[in-house]
Amino acid sequence: MSKLTYAEALREAMAEEMERDKSVFIMGEDVGVFGGCFGVTGDLVERFGEDRVRDTPITETAIVGSAVGAAMTGSRPIAEIMFAGFLGVPMDEIFNQAAKMCYMTGGQAKVPMVLRAPNGAGIGAAAQHSERTEAWFVHVPGLKVVYPSTPADAKGLLKSAVRDDNPVIFFEHKILYNHKGEVPDDKDFTIPLGKADVKREGKDLTVVATGILVTYALEAAEKLAEEGIEIEVIDPRTLVPFDKETVLDSVEKTGKLIIASEETKRGSFTSEVSAVVAKEGLFLLEQPIKRICAPDAPVPFSSALEKVYIPGPEKIISAVKEMV
Amino acid sequence: MKESKDKMIQMLEDMMVIREFESTVQKHFAEGEIPGFVHLYLGEEAVAVGACNALEEKDYITSTHRGHGHLLARGGDVNKMMAEIFGKATGYNKGKGGSMHIADVSLGILGANGIVGAGLPIAAGSGITSQILDTGAVTLCFFGDGASNRGTFHEAINLASIWNLPVVFVCENNMYAISMPQYRSDGRKGQNIKDVSDRAVAYGISGVTVDGNDVMAVNEAVTEAVKKARNGGGPSLVECKTYRHRGHFEGDPTVYRSDEELEEWKKKDPISRFKNLLKDQELLDDAEYDELKEKVEARIKEAVDFSQNSPDPDPSEVTTDVYYGEGV
């Protein structure tokens, strides 16, 4: 085990996969000598050279479109889109090309690529640089969607995403980049896609949270525990495929469910989890499901407004108290 | 000379296969046997055949919504192709792709594509693989004059140029993006330059325009571009001026162009031109041509029989192949 930041864990995952497999390469804007806009790729260009850590021009459409072509011909590209809010630019390449190629060709074509994108608010970057776009991709058949909340998960999931034979949209939360945690050193350490993790056990209420909301839910759990309320915190880690069994098992135990994400609420990933539990676990529930999300508005710039906008631990605490 | 003669006869046959295949699709579409849209390659045969004959087995192509000709020129199986267009289980894509997505990935075909201009970045990516894995493969990217106005054209060619990727961009300029003329001296037009190849200079790559109804001219230009790409000389843009005999899709009333214009282009038909050239050079006589024609017609007829007698896909296939090699 080593104590690494989330960003370092991601970098280690990429380095290990590039060492293991010469078909793995990185491309994106400022991922080379600049080390990535959030420093995630760091010194990889020095270690692997410009051929395998490719600085692109500002060209999101070509980054994703060429990743599709590279993946179809035997490479395993890891492409970085600088902010999740920029994913709208190469949308055709994601949902019409990467996602549908296998199906449209009747299973002939394989598109093993990873698209990394920093997600989320909290750094005063305003609406276009604070976007949370996971639900757009959850909706698209053919894509897998991953969203780690800890350094260990970041490493294990990114390695699995690189090894997967399908296009994976890999969300990283900007606030989490500097969070530290214990990360296994084993080069074969991977976390399977589609396996949720119970981050904290509890008997009174289940909180399913994604990304930074996992951190907030765990903070809320600490405070609630002081008052004798034990919440169970589940991180799905991969939104597609979604591990509904782990969630349903927990709801069976607690009878109460809160789903929390930093997304705007309407049509979010929380909507999908709600629908699944309402259909498959209705009679496990003692009361209606509650969802904690950001308001249906773009992310505001002013710190005073952004603070109100982001669903922090307090919102989780008060929602739990309304239910238990 | 023997080898060259064989190659020329082969190219004539390849064009005739496309002509017969497309005419047959046209007929069965009109009869209601084929669902969806079809975009026929009639009149443009020299581009696919001239270009694909410049490639080696390890090379790749990206195709378009008007892709039947590309796949046939690359050696696609006519039975599997026709069955796919008929939406049958025995089709290349198990009936899940149809006319606009028909592909044989094992022949290095990185998809036909329903999105105009989508193939350009995919071709650039295939070029990246050639560099990273040092495969020596060249990727040939077919796209139309309409696609040359999309951002994908700019971004993909720029990327190919700065990274010196082994990609040949072949613009099939058939003069119209559905109803929008590529260029006219006055009136509606998609761009204000006569030749799409003029754009090459903006990317620092070589660009040429050739007669796209002259299969030898296409073959010569693309062969040179492929050789350059394979030898590390980077990408090129080859524009082939041609004309579609049919509308954009079957059912298009073609109100945007005149009958006279179509007739003028039919006089420049790539197949009769090449046939006459071969006859003039005494490489082919009428009997040999008739024999070839019979052979091609029989082959396509067999493909129709195969398709008509093939089963529909099983309903369970709706949700398979969403993910590679697994259900999810």
XYZ file of C-alpha atoms in Angstrom:
652
model
C 0.000 0.000 0.000
C 1.059 3.552 -0.685
C -0.548 6.778 0.352
C -1.435 8.520 -2.894
C -3.682 11.289 -4.029
C -6.571 10.488 -6.364
C -4.623 12.191 -9.194
C -1.462 10.197 -8.424
C -3.464 6.984 -8.305
C -4.900 7.705 -11.764
C -1.406 8.445 -13.092
C -0.059 5.222 -11.592
C -2.887 3.276 -13.204
C -2.069 4.744 -16.627
C 1.665 4.161 -16.194
C 1.180 0.547 -15.187
C -1.176 -0.154 -18.066
C 1.213 1.488 -20.540
C 4.072 -0.602 -19.201
C 1.978 -3.741 -19.435
C 0.523 -3.141 -22.910
C 2.272 -1.251 -25.697
C -1.041 -0.573 -27.435
C -2.137 1.733 -24.605
C -1.519 5.408 -25.254
C -2.713 8.773 -23.987
C -3.909 11.786 -25.911
C -5.526 15.070 -25.063
C -5.038 18.777 -24.680
C -1.966 19.724 -22.619
C -1.460 16.182 -21.333
C 2.245 16.182 -22.290
C 4.817 18.717 -21.123
C 2.129 20.649 -19.273
C 1.200 17.464 -17.375
C -2.549 17.865 -17.783
C -4.750 20.770 -16.814
C -5.237 19.216 -13.347
C -1.796 17.587 -13.308
C -3.120 14.049 -13.706
C -0.809 12.922 -16.516
C 2.124 14.666 -14.787
C 5.480 13.309 -15.927
C 4.123 10.505 -18.111
C 5.442 12.129 -21.286
C 8.972 11.953 -19.884
C 8.505 8.304 -19.027
C 6.755 7.148 -22.200
C 7.638 9.711 -24.863
C 5.607 11.957 -27.128
C 4.470 9.079 -29.322
C 2.476 7.521 -26.488
C 1.556 10.666 -24.558
C 0.234 12.817 -27.361
C -0.427 16.498 -26.938
C -3.294 17.404 -29.224
C -4.386 20.780 -30.471
C -7.741 22.080 -29.165
C -9.683 19.520 -31.131
C -12.166 17.553 -29.025
C -13.916 16.114 -32.066
C -10.686 14.702 -33.459
C -9.524 13.535 -30.034
C -12.586 11.350 -29.560
C -13.075 10.443 -33.223
C -9.467 9.377 -33.605
C -9.655 7.456 -30.334
C -12.496 5.469 -31.908
C -10.411 4.762 -35.013
C -7.348 3.856 -32.966
C -9.401 1.547 -30.756
C -10.965 -0.195 -33.757
C -7.534 -0.963 -35.192
C -5.846 -2.488 -32.152
C -4.837 0.364 -29.873
C -6.231 1.153 -26.434
C -6.413 4.920 -26.254
C -6.940 6.867 -23.050
C -8.222 10.231 -24.209
C -8.570 13.172 -21.873
C -11.254 15.813 -22.326
C -10.162 18.754 -20.191
C -13.544 19.360 -18.534
C -16.705 17.244 -18.526
C -18.516 20.337 -19.779
C -16.546 20.050 -23.018
C -18.006 16.608 -23.739
C -20.795 18.245 -25.698
C -18.299 19.168 -28.415
C -17.422 15.591 -29.509
C -20.862 14.195 -28.709
C -21.382 12.595 -32.119
C -18.090 10.770 -31.802
C -19.177 9.450 -28.401
C -22.793 8.441 -28.850
C -23.011 7.761 -32.584
C -19.540 6.341 -33.216
C -17.916 4.862 -30.098
C -21.131 3.644 -28.504
C -22.858 2.162 -31.546
C -19.997 0.709 -33.567
C -20.148 -2.762 -32.027
C -23.908 -3.030 -32.396
C -24.130 -1.544 -35.872
C -21.519 -3.959 -37.164
C -23.333 -6.909 -35.622
C -20.595 -7.444 -33.039
C -17.665 -7.261 -35.470
C -16.069 -4.045 -34.243
C -14.529 -3.573 -30.840
C -13.863 -0.103 -29.449
C -11.660 -0.404 -26.343
C -11.169 3.228 -25.366
C -11.320 5.313 -22.217
C -12.458 8.901 -22.171
C -11.370 10.630 -18.971
C -13.213 13.786 -17.967
C -12.946 15.966 -14.843
C -16.445 16.430 -13.497
C -18.116 18.671 -10.979
C -18.356 22.012 -9.266
C -16.643 23.581 -6.268
C -13.732 25.549 -7.698
C -15.514 28.706 -8.811
C -15.188 27.758 -12.470
C -18.779 28.711 -13.391
C -21.296 26.911 -15.560
C -19.281 25.563 -18.500
C -16.292 24.340 -16.483
C -18.217 22.735 -13.612
C -20.547 20.459 -15.516
C -21.663 17.048 -14.315
C -22.614 15.083 -17.390
C -22.704 11.465 -16.263
C -26.442 11.031 -16.883
C -26.063 11.890 -20.574
C -23.845 8.849 -21.013
C -25.736 6.555 -18.668
C -28.557 6.954 -21.174
C -26.527 5.671 -24.126
C -26.433 1.915 -24.761
C -22.950 0.729 -25.661
C -21.083 2.949 -23.209
C -19.839 2.080 -19.755
C -19.742 4.882 -17.202
C -17.315 4.909 -14.289
C -17.019 7.420 -11.430
C -14.577 6.638 -8.612
C -14.637 8.447 -5.265
C -11.374 7.295 -3.658
C -7.736 6.993 -4.779
C -7.816 3.189 -4.581
C -11.008 2.992 -6.595
C -9.608 5.502 -9.091
C -6.626 3.261 -9.739
C -8.412 -0.066 -9.788
C -11.268 1.147 -11.934
C -9.104 2.999 -14.443
C -7.008 -0.128 -14.969
C -10.170 -2.160 -15.568
C -11.506 0.517 -17.923
C -8.310 0.369 -19.997
C -8.549 -3.415 -20.195
C -12.243 -3.380 -21.112
C -13.149 -4.000 -24.750
C -15.813 -1.278 -24.777
C -15.833 2.513 -24.692
C -15.723 3.747 -21.098
C -16.546 7.296 -20.005
C -14.447 7.790 -16.904
C -15.461 10.685 -14.664
C -13.091 12.152 -12.107
C -14.097 14.798 -9.599
C -11.868 17.887 -9.547
C -12.179 18.341 -5.763
C -11.099 14.741 -5.232
C -7.808 15.071 -7.161
C -5.926 16.082 -4.013
C -7.657 13.655 -1.663
C -5.259 11.070 -0.255
C -5.834 7.424 0.479
C -4.209 4.032 0.711
C -3.721 2.483 -2.724
C -2.547 -1.099 -3.413
C 0.851 -1.325 -5.163
C 0.093 -4.624 -6.850
C 0.310 -4.151 -10.610
C -2.520 -6.611 -11.076
C -4.810 -4.734 -8.693
C -8.043 -3.994 -10.533
C -11.635 -3.371 -9.489
C -14.239 -4.986 -11.722
C -16.646 -2.668 -13.507
C -20.169 -3.159 -12.217
C -19.350 -3.820 -8.564
C -20.597 -1.345 -5.967
C -18.739 -0.779 -2.704
C -20.259 -0.369 0.736
C -18.157 2.519 2.028
C -19.709 2.455 5.497
C -22.081 -0.021 7.063
C -25.200 1.111 8.907
C -28.606 -0.176 9.844
C -30.848 2.889 9.848
C -30.843 4.228 6.294
C -29.099 3.635 2.949
C -27.393 6.465 1.103
C -26.374 5.683 -2.484
C -23.936 8.399 -3.511
C -21.638 9.061 -6.456
C -18.385 11.009 -6.877
C -17.798 13.786 -4.355
C -21.160 13.017 -2.739
C -19.635 9.804 -1.374
C -17.209 11.982 0.579
C -20.028 14.221 1.756
C -22.162 11.238 2.739
C -19.306 9.804 4.800
C -18.842 13.164 6.536
C -22.568 13.213 7.243
C -22.379 9.646 8.563
C -19.690 10.625 11.103
C -21.830 13.427 12.475
C -25.011 11.368 12.496
C -23.223 8.571 14.330
C -22.549 11.004 17.165
C -26.315 11.224 17.495
C -26.747 7.475 17.307
C -27.928 7.320 13.687
C -26.091 4.743 11.581
C -26.341 5.226 7.839
C -25.008 2.840 5.228
C -23.123 4.546 2.398
C -22.945 2.775 -0.955
C -20.850 3.959 -3.882
C -21.938 2.242 -7.138
C -18.509 3.236 -8.609
C -19.711 2.257 -12.055
C -22.988 3.810 -13.136
C -23.139 1.483 -16.153
C -23.174 -1.414 -15.514
C -25.025 -0.634 -12.266
C -24.805 -3.048 -9.339
C -28.428 -2.951 -8.249
C -28.122 -6.054 -6.063
C -25.844 -4.354 -3.538
C -28.287 -1.444 -3.301
C -31.368 -3.674 -2.972
C -29.662 -5.803 -0.300
C -28.947 -2.663 1.702
C -32.483 -1.315 1.309
C -33.805 -4.658 2.484
C -31.828 -4.107 5.677
C -32.585 -0.405 6.273
C -35.951 0.144 4.576
C -34.988 3.733 3.758
C -33.158 5.169 0.748
C -31.535 8.472 -0.131
C -29.788 8.826 -3.496
C -27.304 11.656 -3.643
C -25.308 13.125 -6.501
C -23.971 16.504 -7.504
C -25.944 16.454 -10.744
C -28.875 18.663 -11.496
C -31.833 16.576 -10.417
C -34.081 16.224 -13.467
C -33.232 13.134 -15.519
C -30.119 12.449 -13.456
C -28.447 9.167 -12.490
C -30.418 9.402 -9.238
C -33.623 9.209 -11.315
C -32.478 5.913 -12.764
C -31.539 4.430 -9.370
C -34.924 5.569 -8.015
C -36.746 3.886 -10.856
C -34.831 0.638 -10.396
C -35.441 0.501 -6.637
C -39.085 1.574 -6.980
C -39.639 -1.254 -9.432
C -37.573 -3.993 -7.845
C -37.570 -3.014 -4.191
C -40.850 -1.181 -3.612
C -41.946 -3.431 -0.785
C -38.564 -3.144 0.919
C -39.145 0.584 1.357
C -40.818 1.942 4.475
C -41.186 5.414 3.042
C -40.645 7.237 -0.276
C -37.175 7.496 -1.769
C -35.493 10.870 -1.317
C -33.069 12.350 -3.844
C -30.418 14.924 -3.014
C -29.019 16.757 -6.017
C -28.085 20.220 -7.203
C -30.955 22.458 -8.278
C -32.075 22.398 -11.920
C -29.923 25.396 -12.792
C -26.437 25.875 -14.263
C -23.556 26.111 -11.773
C -23.245 29.710 -10.554
C -19.914 31.510 -10.351
C -20.009 33.460 -7.072
C -18.685 31.436 -4.131
C -21.695 32.567 -2.134
C -24.022 31.041 -4.735
C -21.917 27.972 -5.532
C -21.875 27.041 -1.828
C -25.665 27.072 -1.761
C -25.841 25.225 -5.065
C -23.658 22.217 -4.165
C -25.472 19.536 -2.152
C -23.096 19.275 0.822
C -23.089 17.102 3.974
C -25.627 19.331 5.752
C -28.262 18.568 3.157
C -27.680 14.859 3.640
C -27.853 15.207 7.440
C -31.153 17.056 7.380
C -32.663 14.660 4.829
C -31.642 11.664 6.962
C -33.139 13.261 10.061
C -36.427 13.762 8.244
C -36.527 10.062 7.487
C -35.317 8.307 10.661
C 1.968 -5.958 -69.550
C 0.168 -9.232 -68.665
C -0.066 -8.214 -65.034
C -1.226 -4.767 -65.946
C -3.851 -6.181 -68.306
C -5.166 -8.507 -65.622
C -5.354 -5.650 -63.174
C -7.262 -3.496 -65.648
C -9.752 -6.240 -66.462
C -10.149 -6.839 -62.754
C -10.920 -3.159 -62.182
C -13.500 -3.223 -64.985
C -15.130 -6.260 -63.414
C -15.098 -4.616 -59.962
C -16.894 -1.585 -61.402
C -19.386 -3.793 -63.186
C -20.105 -5.665 -59.959
C -20.896 -2.374 -58.228
C -23.082 -1.255 -61.148
C -25.033 -4.500 -61.184
C -25.269 -4.685 -57.395
C -26.601 -1.151 -57.110
C -29.037 -1.482 -60.009
C -30.369 -4.616 -58.353
C -30.723 -2.876 -54.984
C -32.538 -0.059 -56.773
C -35.027 -2.512 -58.242
C -35.705 -4.399 -55.027
C -35.982 -1.174 -53.030
C -38.601 0.083 -55.493
C -40.465 -3.186 -55.054
C -40.573 -2.633 -51.304
C -38.338 -5.546 -50.385
C -35.662 -3.393 -48.744
C -36.478 -1.250 -45.699
C -35.096 2.162 -44.762
C -32.925 4.346 -46.969
C -30.522 3.406 -49.719
C -27.908 5.733 -51.194
C -26.673 4.274 -54.443
C -23.148 4.506 -55.798
C -24.210 4.365 -59.473
C -21.958 6.567 -61.574
C -19.177 6.820 -58.985
C -17.731 3.323 -59.432
C -14.336 4.483 -60.683
C -13.524 6.206 -57.386
C -13.970 3.188 -55.112
C -12.348 0.792 -57.552
C -9.434 3.039 -58.493
C -8.731 3.901 -54.867
C -9.156 0.466 -53.265
C -6.920 -1.119 -55.888
C -4.109 1.061 -54.565
C -4.233 -0.687 -51.185
C -2.634 -3.718 -49.592
C -4.426 -6.313 -47.503
C -3.254 -4.861 -44.174
C -4.616 -1.406 -45.004
C -7.843 0.150 -43.756
C -10.671 2.188 -45.209
C -13.434 4.303 -43.730
C -16.601 4.457 -45.747
C -19.695 6.653 -45.928
C -23.482 6.481 -46.080
C -22.969 5.786 -49.815
C -20.713 2.871 -49.024
C -21.757 -0.194 -51.011
C -19.180 0.559 -53.695
C -16.347 0.874 -51.188
C -17.080 -2.469 -49.588
C -17.430 -4.216 -52.945
C -14.203 -2.668 -54.220
C -12.456 -3.860 -51.063
C -13.562 -7.414 -51.792
C -16.769 -7.635 -49.766
C -18.859 -10.776 -50.090
C -21.893 -9.950 -52.258
C -24.147 -12.456 -50.516
C -23.488 -11.079 -47.042
C -23.790 -7.537 -48.360
C -27.080 -8.054 -50.108
C -28.479 -9.982 -47.150
C -27.538 -7.101 -44.839
C -29.337 -4.622 -47.085
C -32.350 -6.928 -47.020
C -32.112 -6.916 -43.193
C -31.469 -10.639 -42.895
C -29.706 -12.657 -40.206
C -27.086 -13.793 -42.706
C -26.008 -10.219 -43.477
C -22.574 -8.880 -42.588
C -24.010 -7.063 -39.566
C -26.667 -9.689 -38.720
C -29.264 -7.257 -40.019
C -28.452 -4.678 -37.344
C -26.706 -2.124 -39.509
C -28.261 -2.131 -42.955
C -27.219 -0.149 -45.987
C -25.639 2.756 -44.098
C -23.533 0.701 -41.705
C -22.604 -2.291 -43.776
C -19.031 -3.351 -43.103
C -16.618 -6.232 -43.057
C -14.213 -5.367 -40.261
C -11.947 -8.281 -41.217
C -11.301 -6.531 -44.561
C -10.073 -3.465 -42.680
C -13.330 -1.577 -43.126
C -13.875 0.711 -40.154
C -17.561 1.099 -40.741
C -19.757 2.714 -43.302
C -21.242 5.701 -41.537
C -24.598 7.394 -41.425
C -23.096 10.629 -40.134
C -21.604 12.696 -42.939
C -17.945 13.384 -42.182
C -17.691 10.992 -39.237
C -15.125 8.798 -40.949
C -12.363 11.416 -41.115
C -11.364 11.412 -37.424
C -11.780 7.621 -37.316
C -9.320 7.340 -40.206
C -6.887 9.613 -38.376
C -7.133 7.296 -35.363
C -6.410 4.288 -37.494
C -3.308 6.181 -38.627
C -2.276 6.609 -34.986
C -2.383 2.840 -34.520
C -0.114 2.411 -37.549
C 2.412 4.709 -35.864
C 2.171 3.361 -32.333
C 2.229 -0.312 -33.266
C 4.417 0.272 -36.330
C 2.182 -1.804 -38.593
C 2.970 -0.127 -41.888
C -0.758 0.074 -42.664
C -2.208 3.001 -44.579
C -5.779 4.175 -44.036
C -7.847 5.428 -46.916
C -10.693 7.705 -45.937
C -13.614 8.155 -48.325
C -15.812 11.194 -47.808
C -17.894 13.497 -49.965
C -17.922 17.147 -50.919
C -20.643 17.674 -48.314
C -18.405 16.300 -45.562
C -15.645 18.694 -46.560
C -17.696 21.489 -44.975
C -17.875 19.759 -41.618
C -15.616 20.465 -38.658
C -14.499 16.834 -38.676
C -12.763 17.498 -42.013
C -10.760 20.319 -40.487
C -9.916 18.630 -37.213
C -9.024 15.248 -38.679
C -6.851 16.528 -41.510
C -5.111 18.950 -39.186
C -4.350 16.148 -36.728
C -3.174 13.851 -39.522
C -0.926 16.595 -40.816
C 0.734 17.606 -37.533
C 1.344 13.973 -36.610
C 2.287 12.921 -40.128
C -0.269 10.113 -40.045
C -0.377 7.575 -42.905
C -3.851 8.506 -44.110
C -5.099 9.274 -47.622
C -8.212 11.446 -47.650
C -10.202 10.707 -50.802
C -12.918 13.241 -51.501
C -15.638 11.896 -53.756
C -16.915 15.179 -55.092
C -20.212 14.153 -56.688
C -21.161 17.819 -56.964
C -24.068 17.798 -54.531
C -24.618 17.504 -50.786
C -28.198 16.258 -51.210
C -29.459 19.392 -53.009
C -26.637 21.826 -52.223
C -24.132 22.264 -55.059
C -20.512 22.059 -53.954
C -19.672 25.075 -56.137
C -21.364 27.216 -58.734
C -20.278 30.530 -60.139
C -23.491 32.040 -58.849
C -26.443 30.940 -56.783
C -26.549 28.465 -53.920
C -23.289 26.763 -53.125
C -21.690 24.830 -50.310
C -18.276 26.402 -50.697
C -16.672 29.242 -52.579
C -13.853 27.264 -54.183
C -14.084 25.112 -57.289
C -11.791 22.396 -56.019
C -12.014 20.871 -52.547
C -8.332 19.976 -52.920
C -7.491 23.695 -52.636
C -8.030 23.245 -48.923
C -4.985 20.959 -48.615
C -2.601 23.888 -48.605
C -4.170 25.160 -45.377
C -3.014 21.972 -43.646
C 0.402 21.845 -45.224
C -0.343 18.651 -47.130
C -0.478 17.866 -50.830
C -3.803 18.052 -52.592
C -4.749 17.025 -56.122
C -7.935 16.914 -58.150
C -8.475 14.115 -60.636
C -11.203 12.991 -63.011
C -13.164 10.690 -60.732
C -14.798 8.978 -63.681
C -11.407 7.798 -64.936
C -10.500 4.717 -62.932
C -6.854 4.767 -64.033
C -6.459 8.416 -63.067
C -7.929 7.724 -59.636
C -5.762 4.653 -59.218
C -2.617 6.512 -60.203
C -3.232 9.459 -57.855
C -4.225 7.304 -54.908
C -1.357 4.856 -55.484
C 1.066 7.754 -55.278
C -0.586 9.109 -52.121
C -0.599 5.656 -50.490
C 3.066 5.150 -51.320
C 3.920 8.509 -49.827
C 1.935 7.756 -46.664
C 3.520 4.325 -46.287
C 6.990 5.804 -46.641
C 6.423 8.268 -43.833
C 5.456 11.187 -46.066
C 2.206 11.849 -44.234
C -1.337 12.437 -45.395
C -2.654 13.666 -48.747
C -5.948 14.898 -50.086
C -7.116 13.424 -53.394
C -10.284 14.924 -54.818
C -12.126 12.845 -57.411
C -14.734 14.718 -59.420
C -17.660 12.475 -60.194
C -21.433 12.431 -60.351
C -24.177 10.274 -58.918
C -26.579 8.987 -61.509
C -29.351 8.669 -58.959
C -30.629 11.109 -56.356
C -29.088 11.422 -52.909
C -31.338 8.545 -51.821
C -33.798 6.378 -53.708
C -36.944 8.460 -53.933
C -35.118 11.791 -54.231
C -36.920 13.710 -57.024
C -33.642 15.571 -57.868
C -35.403 18.888 -58.487
C -32.116 20.658 -57.825
C -30.372 19.541 -61.021
C -31.284 19.386 -64.693
C -31.823 16.367 -66.906
C -29.317 17.894 -69.333
C -26.659 17.936 -66.649
C -27.288 14.275 -65.851
C -27.136 13.343 -69.533
C -23.810 15.182 -69.929
C -22.367 13.192 -67.053
C -23.757 9.919 -68.344
C -21.691 10.501 -71.478
C -18.683 10.399 -69.143
C -19.849 7.151 -67.538
C -16.802 5.526 -65.921
C -17.635 1.995 -66.992
C -18.329 2.562 -70.696
C -15.304 4.841 -70.845
C -13.010 2.243 -69.380
C -14.518 -0.536 -71.455
C -13.923 1.507 -74.625
C -10.382 2.257 -73.550
C -9.670 -1.436 -73.054
C -11.201 -2.228 -76.437
C -9.155 0.502 -78.134
C -6.027 -0.951 -76.579
C -7.143 -4.404 -77.706
C -7.113 -5.707 -74.165
C -10.769 -6.696 -74.343
C -13.160 -7.714 -77.111
C -16.949 -7.737 -77.207
C -17.211 -11.445 -76.536
C -14.997 -11.161 -73.472
C -17.010 -8.208 -72.208
C -20.302 -10.091 -72.669
C -18.876 -13.043 -70.831
C -17.819 -10.776 -67.970
C -21.250 -9.189 -67.865
C -22.989 -12.550 -67.679
C -20.695 -13.671 -64.889
C -21.366 -10.492 -62.883
C -25.119 -10.689 -63.375
C -25.193 -14.309 -62.259
C -23.194 -13.457 -59.153
C -25.573 -10.679 -58.120
C -28.632 -12.766 -58.925
C -27.277 -15.438 -56.627
C -26.861 -12.802 -53.898
C -30.524 -11.827 -54.235
C -31.607 -15.467 -54.058
C -29.421 -15.950 -51.004
C -30.949 -12.891 -49.343
C -34.535 -13.725 -50.175
C -34.063 -17.235 -48.833
C -32.290 -16.124 -45.662
C -34.079 -15.956 -42.311
C -34.918 -12.741 -40.494
C -32.811 -12.111 -37.400
C -34.105 -13.803 -34.259
C -35.969 -11.370 -31.954
C -33.453 -12.171 -29.202
C -30.826 -10.365 -31.308
C -32.335 -6.955 -30.436
C -30.221 -6.683 -27.303
C -27.101 -8.658 -28.231
C -23.870 -6.988 -29.442
C -24.573 -3.793 -27.485
C -21.262 -4.507 -25.745
C -18.383 -6.376 -27.288
C -18.278 -10.032 -26.370
C -20.755 -9.810 -23.496
C -24.393 -9.192 -22.659
C -24.540 -6.533 -19.876
